[in-house]
mmCIF file of C-alpha atoms in Angstrom:
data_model
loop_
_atom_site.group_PDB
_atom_site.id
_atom_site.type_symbol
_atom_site.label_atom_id
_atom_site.label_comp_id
_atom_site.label_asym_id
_atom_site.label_seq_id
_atom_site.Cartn_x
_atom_site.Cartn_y
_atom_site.Cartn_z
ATOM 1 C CA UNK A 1 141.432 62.710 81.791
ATOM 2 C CA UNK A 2 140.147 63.408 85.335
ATOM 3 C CA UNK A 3 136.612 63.522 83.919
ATOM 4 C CA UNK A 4 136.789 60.507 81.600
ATOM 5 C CA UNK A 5 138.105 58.253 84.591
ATOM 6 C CA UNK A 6 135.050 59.352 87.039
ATOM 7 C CA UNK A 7 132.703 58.918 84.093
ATOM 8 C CA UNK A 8 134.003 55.620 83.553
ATOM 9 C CA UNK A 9 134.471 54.062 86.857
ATOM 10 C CA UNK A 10 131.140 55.992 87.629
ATOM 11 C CA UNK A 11 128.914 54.198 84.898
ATOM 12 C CA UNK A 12 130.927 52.125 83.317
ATOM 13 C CA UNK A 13 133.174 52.134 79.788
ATOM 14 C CA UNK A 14 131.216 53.393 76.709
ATOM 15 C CA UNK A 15 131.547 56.035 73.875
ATOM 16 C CA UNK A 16 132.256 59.413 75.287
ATOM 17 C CA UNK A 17 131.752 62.413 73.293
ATOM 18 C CA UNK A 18 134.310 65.283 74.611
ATOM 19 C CA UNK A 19 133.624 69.038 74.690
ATOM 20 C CA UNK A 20 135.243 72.127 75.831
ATOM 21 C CA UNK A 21 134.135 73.829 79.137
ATOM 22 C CA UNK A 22 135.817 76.758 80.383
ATOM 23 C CA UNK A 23 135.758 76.490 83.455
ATOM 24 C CA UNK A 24 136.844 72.693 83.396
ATOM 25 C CA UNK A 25 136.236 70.197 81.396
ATOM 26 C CA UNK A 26 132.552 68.689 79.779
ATOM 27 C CA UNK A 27 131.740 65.377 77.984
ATOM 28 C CA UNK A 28 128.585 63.687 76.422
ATOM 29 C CA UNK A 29 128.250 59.697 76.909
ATOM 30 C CA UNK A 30 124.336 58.071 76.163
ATOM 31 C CA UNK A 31 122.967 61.073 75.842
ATOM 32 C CA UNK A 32 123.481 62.752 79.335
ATOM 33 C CA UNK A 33 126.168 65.822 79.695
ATOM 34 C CA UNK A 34 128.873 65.428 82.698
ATOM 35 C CA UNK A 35 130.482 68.566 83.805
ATOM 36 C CA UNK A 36 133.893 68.973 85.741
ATOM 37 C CA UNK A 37 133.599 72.570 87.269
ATOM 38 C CA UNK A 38 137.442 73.359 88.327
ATOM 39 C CA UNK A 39 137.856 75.070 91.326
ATOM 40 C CA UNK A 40 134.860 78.063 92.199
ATOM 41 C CA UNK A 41 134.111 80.153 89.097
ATOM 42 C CA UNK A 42 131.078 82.494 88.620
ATOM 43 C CA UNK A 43 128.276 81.028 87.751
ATOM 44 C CA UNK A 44 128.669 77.284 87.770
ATOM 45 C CA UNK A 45 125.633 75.854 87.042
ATOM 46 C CA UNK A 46 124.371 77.920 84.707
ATOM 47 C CA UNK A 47 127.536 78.137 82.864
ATOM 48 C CA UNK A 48 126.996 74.150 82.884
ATOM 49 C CA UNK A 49 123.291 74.414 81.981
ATOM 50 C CA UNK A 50 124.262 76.671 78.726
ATOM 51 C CA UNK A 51 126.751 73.977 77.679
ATOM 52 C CA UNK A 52 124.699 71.129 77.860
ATOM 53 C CA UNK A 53 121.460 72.676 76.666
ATOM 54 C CA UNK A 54 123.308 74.005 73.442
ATOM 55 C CA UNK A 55 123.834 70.349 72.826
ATOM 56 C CA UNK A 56 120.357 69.154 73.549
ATOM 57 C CA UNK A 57 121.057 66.075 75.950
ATOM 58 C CA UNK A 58 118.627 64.335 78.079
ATOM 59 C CA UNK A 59 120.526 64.704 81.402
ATOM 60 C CA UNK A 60 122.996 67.278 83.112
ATOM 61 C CA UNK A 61 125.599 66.132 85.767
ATOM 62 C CA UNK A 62 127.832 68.247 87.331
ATOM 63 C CA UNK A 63 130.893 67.486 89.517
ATOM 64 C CA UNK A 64 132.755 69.482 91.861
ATOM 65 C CA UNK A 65 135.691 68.834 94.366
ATOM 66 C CA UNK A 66 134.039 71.445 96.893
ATOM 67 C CA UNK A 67 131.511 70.199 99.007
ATOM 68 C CA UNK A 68 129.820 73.666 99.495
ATOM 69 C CA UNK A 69 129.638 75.133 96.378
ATOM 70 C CA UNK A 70 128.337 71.373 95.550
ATOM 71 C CA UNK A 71 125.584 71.783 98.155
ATOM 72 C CA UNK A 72 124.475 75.318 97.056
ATOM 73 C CA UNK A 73 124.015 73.650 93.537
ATOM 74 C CA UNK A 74 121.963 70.753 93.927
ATOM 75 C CA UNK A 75 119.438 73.115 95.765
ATOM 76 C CA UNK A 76 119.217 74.993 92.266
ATOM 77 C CA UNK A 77 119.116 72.002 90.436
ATOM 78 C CA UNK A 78 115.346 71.496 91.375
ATOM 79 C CA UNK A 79 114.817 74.527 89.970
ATOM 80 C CA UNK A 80 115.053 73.372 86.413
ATOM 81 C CA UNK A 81 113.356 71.213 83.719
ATOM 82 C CA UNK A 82 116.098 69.076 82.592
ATOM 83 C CA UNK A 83 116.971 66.523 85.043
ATOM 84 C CA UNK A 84 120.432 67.491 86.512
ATOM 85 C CA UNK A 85 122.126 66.262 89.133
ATOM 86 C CA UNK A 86 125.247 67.159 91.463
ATOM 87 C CA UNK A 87 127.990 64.917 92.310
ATOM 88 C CA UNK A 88 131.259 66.065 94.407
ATOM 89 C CA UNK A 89 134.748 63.641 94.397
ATOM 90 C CA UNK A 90 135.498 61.533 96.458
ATOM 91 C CA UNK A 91 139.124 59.899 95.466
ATOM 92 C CA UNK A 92 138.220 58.001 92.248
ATOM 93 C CA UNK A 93 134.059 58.138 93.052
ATOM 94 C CA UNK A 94 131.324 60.212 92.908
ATOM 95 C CA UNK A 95 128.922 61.113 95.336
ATOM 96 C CA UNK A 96 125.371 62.411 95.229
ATOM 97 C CA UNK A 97 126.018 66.102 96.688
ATOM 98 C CA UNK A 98 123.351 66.585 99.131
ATOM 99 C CA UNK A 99 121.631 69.854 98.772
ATOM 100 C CA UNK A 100 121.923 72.760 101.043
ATOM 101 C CA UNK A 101 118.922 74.771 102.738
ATOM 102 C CA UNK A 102 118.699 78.391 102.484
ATOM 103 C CA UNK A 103 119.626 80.367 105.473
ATOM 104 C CA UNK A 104 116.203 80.986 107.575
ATOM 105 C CA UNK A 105 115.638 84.865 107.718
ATOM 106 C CA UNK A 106 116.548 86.465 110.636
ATOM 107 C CA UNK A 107 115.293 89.609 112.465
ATOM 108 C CA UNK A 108 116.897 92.764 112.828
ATOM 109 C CA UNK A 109 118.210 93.374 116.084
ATOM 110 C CA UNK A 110 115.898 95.997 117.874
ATOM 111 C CA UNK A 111 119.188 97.889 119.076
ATOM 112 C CA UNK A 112 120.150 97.875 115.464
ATOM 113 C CA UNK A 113 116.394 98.803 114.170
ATOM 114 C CA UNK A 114 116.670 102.223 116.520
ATOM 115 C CA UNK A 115 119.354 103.458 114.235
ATOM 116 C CA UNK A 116 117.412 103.777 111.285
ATOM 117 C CA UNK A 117 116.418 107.733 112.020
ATOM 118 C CA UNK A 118 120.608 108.474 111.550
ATOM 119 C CA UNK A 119 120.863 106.710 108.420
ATOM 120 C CA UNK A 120 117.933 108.851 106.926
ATOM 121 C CA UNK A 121 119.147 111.816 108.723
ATOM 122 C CA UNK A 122 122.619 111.261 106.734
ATOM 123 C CA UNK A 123 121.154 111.208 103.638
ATOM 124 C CA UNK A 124 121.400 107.349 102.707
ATOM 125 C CA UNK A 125 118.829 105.170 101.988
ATOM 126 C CA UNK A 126 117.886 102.458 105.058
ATOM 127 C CA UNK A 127 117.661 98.589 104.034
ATOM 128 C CA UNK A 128 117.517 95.465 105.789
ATOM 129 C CA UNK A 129 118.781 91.588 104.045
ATOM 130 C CA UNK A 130 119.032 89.068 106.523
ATOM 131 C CA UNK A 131 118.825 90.627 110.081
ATOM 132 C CA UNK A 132 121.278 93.431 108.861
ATOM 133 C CA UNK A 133 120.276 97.144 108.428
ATOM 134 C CA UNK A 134 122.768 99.140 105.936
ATOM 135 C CA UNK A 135 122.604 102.572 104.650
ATOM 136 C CA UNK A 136 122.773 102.466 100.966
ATOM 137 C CA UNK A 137 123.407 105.475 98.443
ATOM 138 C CA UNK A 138 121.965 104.620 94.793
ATOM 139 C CA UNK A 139 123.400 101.068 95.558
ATOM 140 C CA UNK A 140 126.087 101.283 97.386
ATOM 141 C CA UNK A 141 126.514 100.686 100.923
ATOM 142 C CA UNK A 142 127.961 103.769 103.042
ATOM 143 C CA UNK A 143 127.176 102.445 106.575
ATOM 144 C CA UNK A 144 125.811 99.489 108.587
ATOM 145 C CA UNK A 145 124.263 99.400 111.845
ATOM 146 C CA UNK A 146 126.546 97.049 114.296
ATOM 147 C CA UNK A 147 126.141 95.934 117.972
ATOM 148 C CA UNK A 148 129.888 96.468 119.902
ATOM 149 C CA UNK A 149 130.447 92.636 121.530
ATOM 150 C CA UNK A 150 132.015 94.477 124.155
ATOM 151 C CA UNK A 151 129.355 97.108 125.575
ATOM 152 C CA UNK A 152 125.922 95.667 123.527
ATOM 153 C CA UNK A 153 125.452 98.717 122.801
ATOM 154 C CA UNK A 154 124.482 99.494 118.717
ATOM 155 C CA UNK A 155 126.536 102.227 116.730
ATOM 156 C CA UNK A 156 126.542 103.090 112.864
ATOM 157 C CA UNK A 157 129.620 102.639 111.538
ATOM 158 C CA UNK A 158 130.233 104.938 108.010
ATOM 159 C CA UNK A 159 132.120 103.859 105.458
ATOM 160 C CA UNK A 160 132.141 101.036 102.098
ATOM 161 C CA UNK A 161 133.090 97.707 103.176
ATOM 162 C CA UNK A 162 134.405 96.397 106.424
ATOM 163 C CA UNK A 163 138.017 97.606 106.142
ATOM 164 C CA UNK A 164 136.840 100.923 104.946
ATOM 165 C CA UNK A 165 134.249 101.464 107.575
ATOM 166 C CA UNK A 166 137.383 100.285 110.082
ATOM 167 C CA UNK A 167 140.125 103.066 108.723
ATOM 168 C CA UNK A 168 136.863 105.386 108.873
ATOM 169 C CA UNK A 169 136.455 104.862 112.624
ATOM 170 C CA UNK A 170 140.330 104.548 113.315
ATOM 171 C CA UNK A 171 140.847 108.313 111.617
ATOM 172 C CA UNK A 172 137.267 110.123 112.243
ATOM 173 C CA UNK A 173 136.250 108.330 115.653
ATOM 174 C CA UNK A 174 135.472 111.998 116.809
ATOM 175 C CA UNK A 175 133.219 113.097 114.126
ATOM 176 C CA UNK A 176 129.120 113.030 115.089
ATOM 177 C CA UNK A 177 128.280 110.313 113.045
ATOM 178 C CA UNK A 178 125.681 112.007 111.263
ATOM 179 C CA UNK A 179 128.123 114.272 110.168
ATOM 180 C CA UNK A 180 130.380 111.943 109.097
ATOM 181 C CA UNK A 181 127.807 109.927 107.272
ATOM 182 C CA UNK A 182 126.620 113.113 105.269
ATOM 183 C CA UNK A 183 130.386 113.673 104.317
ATOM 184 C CA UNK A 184 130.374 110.212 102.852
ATOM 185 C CA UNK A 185 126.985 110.324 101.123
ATOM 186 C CA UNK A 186 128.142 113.722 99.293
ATOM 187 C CA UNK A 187 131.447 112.489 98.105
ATOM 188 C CA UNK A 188 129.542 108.972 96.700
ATOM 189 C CA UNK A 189 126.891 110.915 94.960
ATOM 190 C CA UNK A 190 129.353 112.584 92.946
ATOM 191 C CA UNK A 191 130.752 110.009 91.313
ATOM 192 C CA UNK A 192 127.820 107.870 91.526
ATOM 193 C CA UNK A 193 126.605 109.020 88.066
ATOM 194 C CA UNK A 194 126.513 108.613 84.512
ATOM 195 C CA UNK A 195 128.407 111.714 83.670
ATOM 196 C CA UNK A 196 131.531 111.095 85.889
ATOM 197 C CA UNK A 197 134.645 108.933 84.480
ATOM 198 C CA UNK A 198 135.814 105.568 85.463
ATOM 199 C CA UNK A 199 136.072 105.666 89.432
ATOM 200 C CA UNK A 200 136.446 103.006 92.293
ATOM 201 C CA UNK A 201 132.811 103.965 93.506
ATOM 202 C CA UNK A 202 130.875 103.800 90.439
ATOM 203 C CA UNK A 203 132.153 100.167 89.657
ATOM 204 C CA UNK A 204 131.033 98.222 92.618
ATOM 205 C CA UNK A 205 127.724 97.208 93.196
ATOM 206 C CA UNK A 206 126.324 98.822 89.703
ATOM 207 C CA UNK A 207 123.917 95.907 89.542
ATOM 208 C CA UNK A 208 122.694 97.523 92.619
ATOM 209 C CA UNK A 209 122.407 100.792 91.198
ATOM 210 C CA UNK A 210 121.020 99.046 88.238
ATOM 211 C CA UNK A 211 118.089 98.422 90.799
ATOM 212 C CA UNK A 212 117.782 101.985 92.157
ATOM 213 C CA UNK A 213 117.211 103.247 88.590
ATOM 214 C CA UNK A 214 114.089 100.253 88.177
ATOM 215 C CA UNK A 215 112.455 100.984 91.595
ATOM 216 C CA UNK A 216 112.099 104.775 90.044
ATOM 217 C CA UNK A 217 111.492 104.042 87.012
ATOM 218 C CA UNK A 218 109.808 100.326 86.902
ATOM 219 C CA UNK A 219 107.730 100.923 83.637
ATOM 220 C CA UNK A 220 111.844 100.063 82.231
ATOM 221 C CA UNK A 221 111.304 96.733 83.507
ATOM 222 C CA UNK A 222 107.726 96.153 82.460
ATOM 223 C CA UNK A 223 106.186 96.573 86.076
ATOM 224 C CA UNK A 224 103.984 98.845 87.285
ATOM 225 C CA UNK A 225 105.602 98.687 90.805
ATOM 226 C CA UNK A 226 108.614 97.367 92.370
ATOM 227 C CA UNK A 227 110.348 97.379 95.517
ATOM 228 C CA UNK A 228 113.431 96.081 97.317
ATOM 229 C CA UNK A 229 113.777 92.459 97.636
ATOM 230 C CA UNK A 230 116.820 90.885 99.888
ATOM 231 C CA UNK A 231 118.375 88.092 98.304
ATOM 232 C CA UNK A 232 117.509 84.273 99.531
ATOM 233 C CA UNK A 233 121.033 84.016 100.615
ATOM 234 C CA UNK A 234 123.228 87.059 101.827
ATOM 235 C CA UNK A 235 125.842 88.028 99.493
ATOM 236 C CA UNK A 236 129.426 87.483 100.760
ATOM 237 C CA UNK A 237 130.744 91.140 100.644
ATOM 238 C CA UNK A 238 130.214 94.490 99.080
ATOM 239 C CA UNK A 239 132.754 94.502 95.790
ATOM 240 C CA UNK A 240 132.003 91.050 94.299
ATOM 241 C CA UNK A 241 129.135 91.465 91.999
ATOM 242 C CA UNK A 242 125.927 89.121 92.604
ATOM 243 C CA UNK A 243 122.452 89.435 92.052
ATOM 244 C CA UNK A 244 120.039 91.677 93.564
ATOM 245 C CA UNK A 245 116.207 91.364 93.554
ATOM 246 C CA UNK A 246 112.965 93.627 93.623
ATOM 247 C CA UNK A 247 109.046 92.596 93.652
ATOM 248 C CA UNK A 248 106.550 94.556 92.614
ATOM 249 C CA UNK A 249 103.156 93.933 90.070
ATOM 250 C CA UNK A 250 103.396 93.990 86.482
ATOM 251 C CA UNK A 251 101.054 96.184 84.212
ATOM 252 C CA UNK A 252 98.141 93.954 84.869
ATOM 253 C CA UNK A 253 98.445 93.512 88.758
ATOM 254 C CA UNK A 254 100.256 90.428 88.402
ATOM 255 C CA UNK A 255 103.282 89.790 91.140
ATOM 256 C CA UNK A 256 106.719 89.857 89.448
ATOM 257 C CA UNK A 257 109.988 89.619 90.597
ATOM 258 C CA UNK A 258 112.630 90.973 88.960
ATOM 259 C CA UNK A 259 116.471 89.651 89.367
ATOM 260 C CA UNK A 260 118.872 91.920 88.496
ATOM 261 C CA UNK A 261 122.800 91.555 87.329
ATOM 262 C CA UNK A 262 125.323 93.226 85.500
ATOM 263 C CA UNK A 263 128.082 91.734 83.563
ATOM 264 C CA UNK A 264 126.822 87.932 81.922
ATOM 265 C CA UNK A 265 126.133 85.908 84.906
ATOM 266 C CA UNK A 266 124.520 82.471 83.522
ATOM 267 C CA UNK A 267 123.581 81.772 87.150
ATOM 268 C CA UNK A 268 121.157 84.658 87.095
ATOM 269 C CA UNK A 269 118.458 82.568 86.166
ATOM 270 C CA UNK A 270 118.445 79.833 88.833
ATOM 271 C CA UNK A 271 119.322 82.925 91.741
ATOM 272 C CA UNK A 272 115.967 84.260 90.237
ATOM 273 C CA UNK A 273 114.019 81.270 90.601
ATOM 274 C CA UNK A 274 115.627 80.718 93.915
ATOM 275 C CA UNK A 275 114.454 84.180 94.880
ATOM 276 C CA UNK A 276 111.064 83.623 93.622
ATOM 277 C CA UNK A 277 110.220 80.350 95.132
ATOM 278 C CA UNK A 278 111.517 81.659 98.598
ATOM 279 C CA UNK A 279 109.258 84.777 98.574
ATOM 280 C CA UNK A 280 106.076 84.644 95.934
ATOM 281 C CA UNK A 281 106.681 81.656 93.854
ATOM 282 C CA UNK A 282 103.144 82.250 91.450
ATOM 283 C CA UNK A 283 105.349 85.315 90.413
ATOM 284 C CA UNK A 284 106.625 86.136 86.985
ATOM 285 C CA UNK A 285 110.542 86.138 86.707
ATOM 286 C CA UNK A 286 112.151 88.856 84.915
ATOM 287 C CA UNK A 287 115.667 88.719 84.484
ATOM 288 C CA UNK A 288 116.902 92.558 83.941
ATOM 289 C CA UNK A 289 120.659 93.130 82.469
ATOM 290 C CA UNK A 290 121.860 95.833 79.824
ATOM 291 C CA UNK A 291 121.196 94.851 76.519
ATOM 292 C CA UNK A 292 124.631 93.606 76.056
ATOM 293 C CA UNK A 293 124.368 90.899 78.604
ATOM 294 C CA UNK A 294 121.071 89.149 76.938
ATOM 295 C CA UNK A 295 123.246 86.545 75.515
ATOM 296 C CA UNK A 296 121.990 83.674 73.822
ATOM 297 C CA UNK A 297 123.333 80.888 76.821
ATOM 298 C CA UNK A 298 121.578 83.401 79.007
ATOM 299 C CA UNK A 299 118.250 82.836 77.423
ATOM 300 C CA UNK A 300 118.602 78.738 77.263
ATOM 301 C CA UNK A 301 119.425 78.863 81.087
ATOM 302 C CA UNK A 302 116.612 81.172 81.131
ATOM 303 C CA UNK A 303 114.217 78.831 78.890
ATOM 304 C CA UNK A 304 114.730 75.542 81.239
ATOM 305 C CA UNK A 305 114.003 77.361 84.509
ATOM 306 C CA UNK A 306 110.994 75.555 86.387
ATOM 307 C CA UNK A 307 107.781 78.388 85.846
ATOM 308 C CA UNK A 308 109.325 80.299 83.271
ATOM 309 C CA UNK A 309 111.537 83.082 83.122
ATOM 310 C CA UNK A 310 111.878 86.047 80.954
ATOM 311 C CA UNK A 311 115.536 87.933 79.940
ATOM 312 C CA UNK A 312 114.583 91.928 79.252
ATOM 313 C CA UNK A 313 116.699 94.299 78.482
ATOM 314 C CA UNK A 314 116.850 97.436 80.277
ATOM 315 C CA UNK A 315 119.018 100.554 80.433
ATOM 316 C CA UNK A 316 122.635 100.066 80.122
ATOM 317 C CA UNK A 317 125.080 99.420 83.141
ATOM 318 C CA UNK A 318 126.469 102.659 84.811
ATOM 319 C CA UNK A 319 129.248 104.119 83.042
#
């Protein structure tokens, strides 16, 4: 009912075709989709793309209530071929959302950058996205390099997640933290495989270990090289899944970038061409997920992305 009355004080009465959206509510009228998205689920666009691309219109509109989430998704719709447009409420009117810039990278801090050495020296893996240098261990962050407001001065502080990394410091403040980081990295590993049952650890971030198995083995993904890629936006925190991104050269020397997800995530797509217009945008776009998550919606998001983008299959998710 919400939709219908914004449709029709929006462009007038006419014959509305209505559809069932999941996450809202969807009809067609003349040709051209509208889309309520209901609060913030995953994937809003995309899941909005699949719906209306199923149905072969002419024109996509989506409408939120949230401002921000509005703004985040009229920057991806210029990533796509169909004409779609954003619109957020406004009591019984619609607005044209305006779109929202990516964040502009930012440096590492050089107090930060100096800790690098310990993170190596405890056994993780260093990486940088957006001015901030983690220790990761096959995907998982185990530490990140932080500057006290109090004394400037940088320290590593161990531990998965903020509140984790806090208890860590409130009950091992006197362990070296190289030795404390090694502690960490050894318990991870062992549950950070294959072989080991269901586990806190080895169901966070497995897109990201995902990644660490393609950057060793990158033939998987049809590439002949690949490395780390920070997303165009940061993510918001360690245990939500979201996409993560590698570059590299396919088997004929051709650039590629490669976006990366776990679980069906229709959004994948349009976080891939996001990632590739921000960093090399003559690149191909691979979209890597398990076999199980190459859905068909997937590959009609996929098929209306602006330069093309490919859904491959690679090896299934961590267990």
């Amino acid at each position: 009912m919400k939709l219908s009355a914004l449709v029709r004080d929006h462009v007038g009465d006419g014959g509305v075709a209505p559809g069932e959206f999941g996450a809202g509510a969807a009809l067609v009228r003349d040709g051209a989709a509208w889309i309520l998205v209901d609060g913030t689920p995953v994937g809003p666009l995309g899941a909005a793309l699949a719906w209306a691309t199923a149905r072969q219109v002419a024109e996509v509109n989506v409408v939120l209530d949230d401002p921000e989430v509005a703004g985040r998704l009229a920057r991806r719709a210029g990533l796509v071929t169909v004409p779609t447009r954003v619109w957020t409420v406004d009591g019984r009117a619609l607005r044209p959302a305006e779109p929202t810039p990516l964040p502009l990278p930012q440096p590492v801090d050089a107090r930060c950058a100096a800790l690098e050495g310990l993170i190596l020296e405890g056994g993780a893996e260093p990486l940088v996205e957006h001015g901030v240098l983690t220790g990761e261990v096959d995907g998982l962050e185990v530490c990140r390099a932080v500057v006290d407001p109090d004394t400037g001065q940088a320290r590593l502080e161990v531990g998965v997640g903020a509140h984790d990394r806090e208890a860590f410091q409130l009950l091992h403040g006197n362990l070296p933290t190289v030795a404390a980081l090694r502690d960490v990295v050894s318990y991870i590993r062992t549950h950070r495989t294959r072989a080991q049952p269901a586990h806190a650890l080895n169901r966070i971030a497995i897109e990201r270990s995902l990644r660490r198995r393609l950057l060793d083995d990158p033939a998987a993904a049809g590439a002949r090289s690949l490395a780390v890629l920070a997303p165009p936006e940061p993510r918001r925190n360690v245990k939500d899944p979201a996409p993560c991104f590698a570059i590299g050269t396919d088997g004929d020397g051709a650039p590629v970038v490669l976006a990366i997800a776990v679980g069906v995530d229709l959004d994948l797509p349009l976080a891939g061409a996001e990632a590739r217009a921000a960093y090399e945008p003559a690149a191909r776009l691979v979209l890597a997920v398990p076999a199980r998550d190459a859905i068909a919606p997937l590959e009609r998001v996929a098929a209306v992305v602006r330069g093309g983008a490919e859904v491959r299959a690679v090896a299934p998710a961590p267990a």
